[in-house]
Short mmCIF file of C-alpha atoms in Angstrom, two decimals:
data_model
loop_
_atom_site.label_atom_id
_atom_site.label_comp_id
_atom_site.label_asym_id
_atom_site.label_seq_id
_atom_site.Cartn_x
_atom_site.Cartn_y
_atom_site.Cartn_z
CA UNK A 1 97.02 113.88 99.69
CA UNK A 2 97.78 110.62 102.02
CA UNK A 3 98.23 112.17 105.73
CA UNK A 4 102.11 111.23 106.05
CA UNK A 5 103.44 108.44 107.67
CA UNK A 6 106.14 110.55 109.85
CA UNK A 7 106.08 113.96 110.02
CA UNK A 8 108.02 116.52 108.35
CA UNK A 9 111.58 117.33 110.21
CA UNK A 10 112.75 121.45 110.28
CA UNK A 11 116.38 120.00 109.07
CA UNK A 12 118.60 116.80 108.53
CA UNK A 13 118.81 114.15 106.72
CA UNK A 14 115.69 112.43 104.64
CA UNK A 15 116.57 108.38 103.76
CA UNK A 16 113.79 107.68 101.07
CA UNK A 17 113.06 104.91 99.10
CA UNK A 18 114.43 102.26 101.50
CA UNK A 19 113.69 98.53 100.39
CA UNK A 20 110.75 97.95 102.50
CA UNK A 21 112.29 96.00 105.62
CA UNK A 22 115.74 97.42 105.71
CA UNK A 23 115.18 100.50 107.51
CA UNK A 24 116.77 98.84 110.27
CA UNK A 25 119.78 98.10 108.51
CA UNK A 26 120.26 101.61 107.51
CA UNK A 27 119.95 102.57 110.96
CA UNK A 28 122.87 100.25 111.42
CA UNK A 29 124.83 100.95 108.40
CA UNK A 30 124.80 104.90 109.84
CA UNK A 31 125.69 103.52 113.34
CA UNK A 32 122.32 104.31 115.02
CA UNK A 33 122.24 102.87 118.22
CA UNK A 34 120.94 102.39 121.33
CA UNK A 35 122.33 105.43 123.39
CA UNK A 36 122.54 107.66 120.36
CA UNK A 37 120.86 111.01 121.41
CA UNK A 38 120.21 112.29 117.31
CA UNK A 39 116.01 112.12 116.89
CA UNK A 40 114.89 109.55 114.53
CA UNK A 41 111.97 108.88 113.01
CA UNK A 42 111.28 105.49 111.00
CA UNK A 43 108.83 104.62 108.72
CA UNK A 44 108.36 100.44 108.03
CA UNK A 45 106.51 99.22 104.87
CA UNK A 46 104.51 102.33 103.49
CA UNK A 47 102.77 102.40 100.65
CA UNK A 48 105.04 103.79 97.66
CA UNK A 49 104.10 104.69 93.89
CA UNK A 50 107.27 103.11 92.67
CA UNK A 51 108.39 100.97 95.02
CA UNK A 52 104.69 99.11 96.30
CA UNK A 53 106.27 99.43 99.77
CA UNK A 54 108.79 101.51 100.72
CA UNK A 55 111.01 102.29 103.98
CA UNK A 56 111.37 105.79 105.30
CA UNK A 57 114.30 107.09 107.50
CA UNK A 58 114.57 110.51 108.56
CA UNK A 59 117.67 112.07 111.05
CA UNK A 60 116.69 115.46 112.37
CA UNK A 61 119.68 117.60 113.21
CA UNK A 62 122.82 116.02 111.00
CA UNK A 63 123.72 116.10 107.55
CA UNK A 64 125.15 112.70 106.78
CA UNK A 65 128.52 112.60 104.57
CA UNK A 66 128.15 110.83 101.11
CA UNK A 67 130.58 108.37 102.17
CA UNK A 68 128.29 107.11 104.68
CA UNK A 69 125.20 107.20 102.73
CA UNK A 70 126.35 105.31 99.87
CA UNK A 71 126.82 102.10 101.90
CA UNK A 72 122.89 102.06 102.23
CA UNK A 73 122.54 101.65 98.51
CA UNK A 74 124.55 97.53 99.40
CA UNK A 75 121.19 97.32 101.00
CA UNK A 76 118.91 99.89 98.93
CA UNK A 77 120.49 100.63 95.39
CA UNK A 78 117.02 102.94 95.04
CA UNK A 79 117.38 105.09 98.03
CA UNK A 80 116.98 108.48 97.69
CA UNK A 81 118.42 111.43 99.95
CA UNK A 82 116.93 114.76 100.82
CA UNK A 83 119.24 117.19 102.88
CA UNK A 84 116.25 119.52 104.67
CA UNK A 85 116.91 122.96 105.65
CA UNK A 86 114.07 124.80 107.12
CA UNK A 87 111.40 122.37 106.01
CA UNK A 88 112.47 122.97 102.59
CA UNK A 89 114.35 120.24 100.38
CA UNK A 90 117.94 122.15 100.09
CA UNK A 91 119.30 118.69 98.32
CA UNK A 92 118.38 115.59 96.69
CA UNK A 93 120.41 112.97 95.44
CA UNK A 94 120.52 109.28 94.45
CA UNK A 95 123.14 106.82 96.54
CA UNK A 96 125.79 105.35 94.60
CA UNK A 97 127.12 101.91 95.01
CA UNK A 98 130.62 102.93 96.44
CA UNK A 99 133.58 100.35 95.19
CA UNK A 100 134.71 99.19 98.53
CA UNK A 101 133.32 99.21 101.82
CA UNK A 102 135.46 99.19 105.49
CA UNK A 103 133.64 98.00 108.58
CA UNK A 104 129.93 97.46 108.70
CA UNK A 105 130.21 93.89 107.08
CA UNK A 106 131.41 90.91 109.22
CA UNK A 107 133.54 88.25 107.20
CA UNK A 108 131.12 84.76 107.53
CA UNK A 109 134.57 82.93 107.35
CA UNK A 110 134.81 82.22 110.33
CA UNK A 111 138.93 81.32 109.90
CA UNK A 112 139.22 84.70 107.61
CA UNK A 113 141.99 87.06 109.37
CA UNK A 114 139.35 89.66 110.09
CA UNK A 115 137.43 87.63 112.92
CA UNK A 116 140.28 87.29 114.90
CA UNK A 117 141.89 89.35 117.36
CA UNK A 118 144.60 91.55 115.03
CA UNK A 119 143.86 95.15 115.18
CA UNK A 120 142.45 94.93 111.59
CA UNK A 121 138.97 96.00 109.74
CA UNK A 122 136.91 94.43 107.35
CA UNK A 123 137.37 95.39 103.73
CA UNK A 124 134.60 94.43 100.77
CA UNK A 125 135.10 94.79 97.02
CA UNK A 126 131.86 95.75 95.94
CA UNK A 127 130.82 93.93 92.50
CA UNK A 128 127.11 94.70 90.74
CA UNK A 129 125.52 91.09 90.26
CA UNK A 130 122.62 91.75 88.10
CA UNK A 131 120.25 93.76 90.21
CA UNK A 132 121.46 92.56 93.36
CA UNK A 133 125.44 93.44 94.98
CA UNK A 134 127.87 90.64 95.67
CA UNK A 135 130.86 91.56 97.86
CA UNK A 136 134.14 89.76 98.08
CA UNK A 137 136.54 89.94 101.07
CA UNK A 138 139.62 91.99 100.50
CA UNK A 139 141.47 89.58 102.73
CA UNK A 140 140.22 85.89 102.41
CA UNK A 141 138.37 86.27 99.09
CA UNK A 142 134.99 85.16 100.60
CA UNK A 143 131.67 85.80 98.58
CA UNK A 144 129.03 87.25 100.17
CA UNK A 145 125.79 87.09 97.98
CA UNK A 146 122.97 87.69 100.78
CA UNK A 147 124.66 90.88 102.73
CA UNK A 148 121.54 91.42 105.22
CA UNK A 149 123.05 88.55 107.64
CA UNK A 150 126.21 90.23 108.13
CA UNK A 151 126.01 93.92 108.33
CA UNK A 152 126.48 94.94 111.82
CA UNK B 1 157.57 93.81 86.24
CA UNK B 2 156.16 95.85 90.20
CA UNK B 3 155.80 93.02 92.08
CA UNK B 4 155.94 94.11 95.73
CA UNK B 5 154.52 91.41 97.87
CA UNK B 6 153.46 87.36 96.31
CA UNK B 7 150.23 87.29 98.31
CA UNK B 8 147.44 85.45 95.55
CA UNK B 9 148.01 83.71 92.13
CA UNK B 10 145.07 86.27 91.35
CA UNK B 11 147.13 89.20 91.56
CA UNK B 12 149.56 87.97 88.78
CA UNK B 13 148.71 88.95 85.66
CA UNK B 14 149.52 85.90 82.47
CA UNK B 15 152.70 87.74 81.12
CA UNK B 16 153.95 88.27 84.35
CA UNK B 17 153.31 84.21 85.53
CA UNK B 18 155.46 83.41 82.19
CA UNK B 19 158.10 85.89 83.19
CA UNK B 20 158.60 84.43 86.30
CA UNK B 21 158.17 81.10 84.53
CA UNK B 22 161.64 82.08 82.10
CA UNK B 23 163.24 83.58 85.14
CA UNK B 24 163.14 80.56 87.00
CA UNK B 25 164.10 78.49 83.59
CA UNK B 26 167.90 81.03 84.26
CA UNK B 27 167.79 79.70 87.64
CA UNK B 28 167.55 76.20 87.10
CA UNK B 29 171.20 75.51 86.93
CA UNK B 30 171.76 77.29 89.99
CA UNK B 31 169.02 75.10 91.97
CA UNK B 32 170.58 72.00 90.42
CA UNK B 33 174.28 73.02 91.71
CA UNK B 34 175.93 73.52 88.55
CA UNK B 35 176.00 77.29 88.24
CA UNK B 36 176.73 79.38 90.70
CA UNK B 37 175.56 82.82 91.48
CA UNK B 38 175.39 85.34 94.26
CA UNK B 39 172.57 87.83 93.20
CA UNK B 40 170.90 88.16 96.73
CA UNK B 41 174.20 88.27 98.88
CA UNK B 42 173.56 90.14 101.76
CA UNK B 43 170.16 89.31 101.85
CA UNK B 44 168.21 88.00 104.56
CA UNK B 45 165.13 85.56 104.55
CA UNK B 46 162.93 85.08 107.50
CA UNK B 47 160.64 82.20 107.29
CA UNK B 48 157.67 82.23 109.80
CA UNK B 49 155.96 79.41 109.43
CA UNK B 50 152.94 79.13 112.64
CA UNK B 51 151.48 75.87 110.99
CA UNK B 52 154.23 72.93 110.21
CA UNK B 53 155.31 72.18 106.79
CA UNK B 54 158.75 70.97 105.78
CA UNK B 55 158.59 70.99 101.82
CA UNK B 56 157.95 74.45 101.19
CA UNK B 57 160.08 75.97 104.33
CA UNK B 58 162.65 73.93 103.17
CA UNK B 59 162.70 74.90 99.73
CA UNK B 60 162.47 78.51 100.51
CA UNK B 61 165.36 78.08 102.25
CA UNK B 62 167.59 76.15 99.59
CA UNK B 63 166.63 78.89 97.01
CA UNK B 64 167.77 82.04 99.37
CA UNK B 65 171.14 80.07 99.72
CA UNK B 66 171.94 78.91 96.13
CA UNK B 67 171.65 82.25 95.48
CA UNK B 68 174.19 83.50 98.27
CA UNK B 69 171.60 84.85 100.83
CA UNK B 70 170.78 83.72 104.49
CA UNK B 71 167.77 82.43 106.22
CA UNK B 72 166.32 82.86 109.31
CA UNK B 73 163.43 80.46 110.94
CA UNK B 74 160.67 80.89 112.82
CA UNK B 75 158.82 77.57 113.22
CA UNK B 76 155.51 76.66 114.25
CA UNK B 77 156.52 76.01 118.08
CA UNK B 78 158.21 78.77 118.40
CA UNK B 79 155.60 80.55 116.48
CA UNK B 80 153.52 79.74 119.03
CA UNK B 81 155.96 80.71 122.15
CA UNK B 82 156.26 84.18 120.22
CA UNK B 83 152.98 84.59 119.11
CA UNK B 84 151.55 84.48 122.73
CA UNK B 85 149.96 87.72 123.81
CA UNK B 86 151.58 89.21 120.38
CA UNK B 87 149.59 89.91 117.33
CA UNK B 88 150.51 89.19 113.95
CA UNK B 89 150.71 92.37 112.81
CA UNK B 90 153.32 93.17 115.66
CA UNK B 91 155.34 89.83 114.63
CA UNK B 92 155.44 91.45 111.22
CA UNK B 93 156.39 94.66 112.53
CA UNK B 94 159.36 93.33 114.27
CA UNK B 95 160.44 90.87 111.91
CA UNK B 96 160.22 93.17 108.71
CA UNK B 97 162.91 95.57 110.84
CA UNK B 98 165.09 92.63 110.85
CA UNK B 99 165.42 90.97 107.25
CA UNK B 100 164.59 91.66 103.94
CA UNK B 101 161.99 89.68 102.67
CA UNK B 102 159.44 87.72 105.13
CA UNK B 103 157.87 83.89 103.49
CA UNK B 104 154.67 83.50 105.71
CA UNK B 105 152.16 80.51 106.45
CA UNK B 106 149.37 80.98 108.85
CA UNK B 107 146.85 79.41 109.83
CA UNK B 108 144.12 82.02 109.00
CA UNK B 109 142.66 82.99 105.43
CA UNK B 110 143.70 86.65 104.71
CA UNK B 111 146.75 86.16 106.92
CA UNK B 112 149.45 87.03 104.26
CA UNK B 113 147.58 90.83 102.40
CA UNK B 114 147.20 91.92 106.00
CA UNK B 115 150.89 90.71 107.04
CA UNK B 116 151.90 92.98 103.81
CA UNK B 117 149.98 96.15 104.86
CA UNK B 118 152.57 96.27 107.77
CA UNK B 119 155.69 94.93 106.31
CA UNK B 120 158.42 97.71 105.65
CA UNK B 121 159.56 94.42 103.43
CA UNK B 122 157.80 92.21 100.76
CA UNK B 123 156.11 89.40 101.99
CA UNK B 124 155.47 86.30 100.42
CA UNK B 125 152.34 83.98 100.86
CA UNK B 126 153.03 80.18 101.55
CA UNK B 127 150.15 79.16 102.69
CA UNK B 128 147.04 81.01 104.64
CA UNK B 129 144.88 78.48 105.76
CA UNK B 130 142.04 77.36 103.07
CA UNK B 131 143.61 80.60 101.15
CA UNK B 132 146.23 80.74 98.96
CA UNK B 133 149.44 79.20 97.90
CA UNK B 134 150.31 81.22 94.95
CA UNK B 135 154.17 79.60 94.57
CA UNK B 136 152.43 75.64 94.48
CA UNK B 137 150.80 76.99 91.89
CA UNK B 138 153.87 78.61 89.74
CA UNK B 139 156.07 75.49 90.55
CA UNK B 140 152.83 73.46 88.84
CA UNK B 141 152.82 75.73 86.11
CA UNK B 142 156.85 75.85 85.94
CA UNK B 143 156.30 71.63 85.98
CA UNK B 144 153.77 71.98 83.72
CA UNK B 145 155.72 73.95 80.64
CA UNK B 146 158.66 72.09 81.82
CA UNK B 147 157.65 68.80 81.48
CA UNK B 148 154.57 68.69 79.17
CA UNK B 149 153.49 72.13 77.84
CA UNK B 150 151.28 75.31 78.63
CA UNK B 151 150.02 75.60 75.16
CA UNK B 152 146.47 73.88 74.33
CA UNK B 153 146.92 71.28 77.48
CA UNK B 154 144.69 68.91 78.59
CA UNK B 155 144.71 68.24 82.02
CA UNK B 156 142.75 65.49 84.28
CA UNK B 157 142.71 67.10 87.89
CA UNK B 158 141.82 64.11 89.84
CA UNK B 159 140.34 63.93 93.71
CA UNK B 160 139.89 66.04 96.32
CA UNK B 161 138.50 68.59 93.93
CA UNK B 162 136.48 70.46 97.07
CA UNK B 163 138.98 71.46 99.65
CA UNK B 164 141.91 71.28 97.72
CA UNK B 165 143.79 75.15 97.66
CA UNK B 166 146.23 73.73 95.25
CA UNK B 167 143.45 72.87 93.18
CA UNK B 168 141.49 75.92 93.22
CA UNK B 169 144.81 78.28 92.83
CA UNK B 170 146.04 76.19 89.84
CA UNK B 171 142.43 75.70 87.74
CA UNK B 172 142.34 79.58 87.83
CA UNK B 173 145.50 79.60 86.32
CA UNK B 174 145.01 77.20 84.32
CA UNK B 175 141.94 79.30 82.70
CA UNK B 176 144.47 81.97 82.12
CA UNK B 177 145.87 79.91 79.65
CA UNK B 178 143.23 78.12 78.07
CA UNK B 179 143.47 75.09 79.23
CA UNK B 180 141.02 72.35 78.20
CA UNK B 181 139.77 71.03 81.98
CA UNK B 182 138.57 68.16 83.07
CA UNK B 183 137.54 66.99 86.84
CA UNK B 184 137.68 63.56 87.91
CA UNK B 185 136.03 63.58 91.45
CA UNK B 186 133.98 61.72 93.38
CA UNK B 187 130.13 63.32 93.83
CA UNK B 188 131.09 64.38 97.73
CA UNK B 189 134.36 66.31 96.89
CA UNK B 190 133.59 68.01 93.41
CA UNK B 191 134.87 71.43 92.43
CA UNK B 192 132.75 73.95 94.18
CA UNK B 193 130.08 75.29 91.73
CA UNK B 194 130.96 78.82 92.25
CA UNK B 195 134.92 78.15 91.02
CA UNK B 196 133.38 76.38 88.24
CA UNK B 197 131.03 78.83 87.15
CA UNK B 198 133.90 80.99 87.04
CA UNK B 199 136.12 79.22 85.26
CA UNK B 200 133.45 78.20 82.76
CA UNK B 201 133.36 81.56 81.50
CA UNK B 202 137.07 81.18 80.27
CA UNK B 203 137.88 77.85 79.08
CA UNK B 204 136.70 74.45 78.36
CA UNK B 205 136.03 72.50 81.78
CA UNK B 206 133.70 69.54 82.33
CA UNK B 207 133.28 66.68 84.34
CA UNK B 208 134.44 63.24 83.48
CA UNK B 209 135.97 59.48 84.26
CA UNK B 210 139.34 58.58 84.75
CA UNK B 211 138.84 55.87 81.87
CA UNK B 212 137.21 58.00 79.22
CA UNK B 213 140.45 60.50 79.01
CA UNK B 214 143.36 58.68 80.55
CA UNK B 215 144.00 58.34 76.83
CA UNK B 216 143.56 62.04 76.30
CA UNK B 217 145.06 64.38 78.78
CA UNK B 218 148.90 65.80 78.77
CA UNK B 219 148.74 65.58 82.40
CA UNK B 220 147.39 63.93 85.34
CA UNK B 221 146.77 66.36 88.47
CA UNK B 222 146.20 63.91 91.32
CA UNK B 223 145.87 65.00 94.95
CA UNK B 224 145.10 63.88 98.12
CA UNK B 225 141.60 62.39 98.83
CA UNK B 226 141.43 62.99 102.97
CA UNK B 227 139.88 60.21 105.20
CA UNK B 228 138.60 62.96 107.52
CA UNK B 229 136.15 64.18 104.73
CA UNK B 230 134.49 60.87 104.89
CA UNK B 231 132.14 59.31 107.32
CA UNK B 232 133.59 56.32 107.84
CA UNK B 233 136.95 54.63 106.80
CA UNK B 234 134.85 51.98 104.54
CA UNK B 235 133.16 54.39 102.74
CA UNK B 236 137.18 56.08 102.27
CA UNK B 237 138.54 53.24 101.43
CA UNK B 238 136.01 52.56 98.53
CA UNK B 239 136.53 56.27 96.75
CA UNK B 240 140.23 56.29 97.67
CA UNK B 241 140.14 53.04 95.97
CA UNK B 242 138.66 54.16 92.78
CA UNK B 243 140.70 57.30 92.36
CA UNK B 244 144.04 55.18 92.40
CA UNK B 245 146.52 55.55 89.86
CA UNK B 246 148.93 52.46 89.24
CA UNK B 247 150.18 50.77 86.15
CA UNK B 248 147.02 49.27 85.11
CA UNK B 249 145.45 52.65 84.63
CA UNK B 250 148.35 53.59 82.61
CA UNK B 251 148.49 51.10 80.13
CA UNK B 252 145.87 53.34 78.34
CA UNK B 253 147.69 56.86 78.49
CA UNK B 254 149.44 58.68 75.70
CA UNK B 255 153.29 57.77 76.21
CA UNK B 256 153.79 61.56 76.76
CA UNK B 257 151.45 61.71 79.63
CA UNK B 258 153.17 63.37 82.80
CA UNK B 259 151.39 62.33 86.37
CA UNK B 260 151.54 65.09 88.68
CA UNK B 261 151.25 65.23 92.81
CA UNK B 262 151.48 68.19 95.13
CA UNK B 263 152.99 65.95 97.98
CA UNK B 264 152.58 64.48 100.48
CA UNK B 265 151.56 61.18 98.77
CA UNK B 266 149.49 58.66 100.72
CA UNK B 267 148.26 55.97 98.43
CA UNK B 268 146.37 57.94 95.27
CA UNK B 269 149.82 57.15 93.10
CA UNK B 270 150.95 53.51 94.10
CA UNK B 271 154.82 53.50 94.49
CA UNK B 272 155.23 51.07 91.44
CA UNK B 273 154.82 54.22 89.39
CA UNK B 274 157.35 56.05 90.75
CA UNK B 275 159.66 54.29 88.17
CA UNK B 276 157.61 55.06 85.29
CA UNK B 277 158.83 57.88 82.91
CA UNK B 278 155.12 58.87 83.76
CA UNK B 279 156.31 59.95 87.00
CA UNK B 280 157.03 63.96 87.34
CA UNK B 281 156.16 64.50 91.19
CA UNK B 282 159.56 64.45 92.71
CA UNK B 283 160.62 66.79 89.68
CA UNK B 284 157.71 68.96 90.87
CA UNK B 285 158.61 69.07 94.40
CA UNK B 286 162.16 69.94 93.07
CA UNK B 287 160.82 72.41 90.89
CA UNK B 288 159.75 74.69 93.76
CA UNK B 289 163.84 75.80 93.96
CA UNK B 290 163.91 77.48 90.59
CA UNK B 291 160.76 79.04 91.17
CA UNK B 292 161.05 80.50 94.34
CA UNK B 293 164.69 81.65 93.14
CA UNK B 294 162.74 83.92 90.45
CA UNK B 295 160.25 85.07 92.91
CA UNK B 296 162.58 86.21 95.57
CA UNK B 297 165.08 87.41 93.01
CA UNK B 298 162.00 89.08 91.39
CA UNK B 299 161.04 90.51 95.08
CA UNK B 300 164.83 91.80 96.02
CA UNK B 301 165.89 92.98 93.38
CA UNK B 302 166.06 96.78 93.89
#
């Protein structure tokens, strides 16, 4: 067997099957940022079976909520999620497209109510598009069909 | 009927536009001042309007009070006096304490669904930005039944096809009902392709010339073509131009043809129309009272 990319954590969260290139993207999706003290390890454009290339994203220490999770599959409707306990895989699921999403994506209209200074959040109705997601703002009814520029 | 808050023609579903459409039709004798009635005594209106407009503000107004309630306003100066320092959803907050049903335009898109997620009362979009103006497009529809019919129409939409809101908000409509569709526009302000893609999927729309279905269409939906979407004003003047509606033009239509205009008119409909039995735009403009009646009678009524 391959030696692997990153190495094994004792327990957390596994993000597998990340479009290769978005690993960053989850990071931001699960609001990993500079200053964040959790251990990280990311893996960018491995070789994968099914995927050709794959991202890898592994969170030592923290079992991440569904909720949170499932906003990766906007990004990565293939990404796969181990919960580790003691080295051991105590969980594995599949993310599920979640029906609407709060925060995380930034309205591009720039005159939508959401850019502007009202204590308010953005709100996306999720809609499958083929393979790909399209979202639609809650408030101004903008389409968003390429969601990489505006997750923040 | 649960209608809380009048925020998008989307959230109306088609029986409930043509229930408001035959409410209104009951009210129409009350807007014209031969019947009165007093179902929303004791009710208060508060219009806050932070961009100008007189038509709609106005009309607002004359419904609440043909139907025996009062009227606050808020207009866009002192909108602006108010609105310093203060956010919107802290106007709201206030103002919802005070009457009973808020009519909002703002400037921003989205303004009105987040105004109604802190209203204690229902609020009722009249314009948010590029958004939506969901009662221009029931007095259209109202004009529309009234004056022609909603039934297997054919309807020219003719000009500023691109920015138009009216436009947009009334061609989804419009699909509701099966309308057959036709855009007359000029190549730099056609329908955007993603409203027609949409719409494609439930009705008959296409493209077309002025001249090839004047002789065709029920109605004529003519609005505004900008001179600040066009480089220069001789370019304007050249697509204005050809977008014109006067008697000429009209020598071809049906007889039962009905020309319609959301107002303010510049020059798309020259005046010598006006006279014409063709000419429905004032009855449009007029046709906003019934309607609105409906939809704050629809709103208050507890």
């Amino acid at each position: 067997m391959e030696r692997l990319a990153v190495s094994k954590i004792k327990c957390g969260t596994v993000i597998d099957h990340i479009n290769a290139g978005k690993a960053l993207l989850v990071l931001k999706i699960l609001a990993i940022r500079p200053g964040c003290r959790d251990r990280v390890l990311i893996a960018m454009n491995v070789p994968s079976r099914k995927m050709g290339k794959k991202d890898i994203v592994k969170v030592e220490n923290k079992y991440i909520c569904d909720d949170e999770l499932n906003k990766i599959a906007l990004i990565s409707p293939k990404a796969t999620i181990n919960l580790i306990e003691n080295y051991e895989v105590s969980e594995k699921k599949r993310v599920k497209l979640p029906n609407v999403v709060e925060g995380i994506i930034v309205c591009p209209n720039k005159n939508c109510i959401t850019n502007s200074r009202e204590p308010i959040k953005s709100k996306f109705h999720v809609e499958k598009n083929g393979d790909n997601v399209k979202v639609v703002c809650h408030y101004c009814g903008k389409k968003i069909y390429e969601l990489d520029k505006y997750i923040v | 009927m649960k209608l809380k808050h009048l925020i998008s023609i989307d959230d109306l579903k088609k029986d409930e536009i043509i229930y408001l459409l035959e409410l209104a039709e009951e009210f129409l004798p009350v807007a014209e001042g031969k019947k009165i009635r007093k179902d929303l005594e004791g009710n208060l209106l508060a219009n806050l309007f932070f961009e100008p407009s007189t038509r709609t503000r106005m009309s607002f107004e004359v419904a609440m009070k043909r139907l025996g309630g009062n009227v606050v306003n808020m207009t866009a100066q002192e909108a602006s006096s108010i609105a310093k320092g203060e956010t919107l959803a802290d106007t709201i907050k206030v103002v919802s304490k005070y009457v009973d049903v808020i009519v909002l335009r703002h400037p921003l898109e989205g303004a009105a669904r987040f105004a109604a997620e802190h209203s204690d009362v229902p609020v009722i979009n009249a314009g948010d930005g590029a958004g939506q103006h969901p009662t221009q497009t029931l007095l259209d529809l109202y004009t529309i039944k009234k004056e022609s019919k909603l039934d297997r129409l054919k309807i020219a939409l003719v000009g500023d096809l691109k920015y138009s809101r009216t436009v947009h908000s009334l061609i989804k409509a419009l699909a509701l009902f099966k309308s057959e569709i036709f855009l007359v526009s000029p190549q730099s302000l056609n329908l955007p392709e993603e409203i027609l893609e949409e719409i494609e999927r439930k009705t008959k729309i296409e493209k077309a010339e002025l001249e090839d279905i004047i002789d065709y269409v029920d109605v004529l939906y003519v609005t505004r073509i900008q001179k600040e979407r066009f480089p220069d004003e001789e370019e304007y003047l050249k697509v204005a131009g050809s977008y014109k509606i006067d008697l000429n033009i009209l020598k071809k239509a049906k007889s039962s043809t009905i020309i319609m205009h959301p107002l303010p008119r510049v020059d798309e409909i020259d005046i010598s129309v006006d006279k014409t039995h063709y000419a429905k735009y004032f009855q449009q403009a007029f046709y906003g009272v019934p309607v609105r009646m409906a939809i704050l009678y629809e709103l208050l009524r507890r």
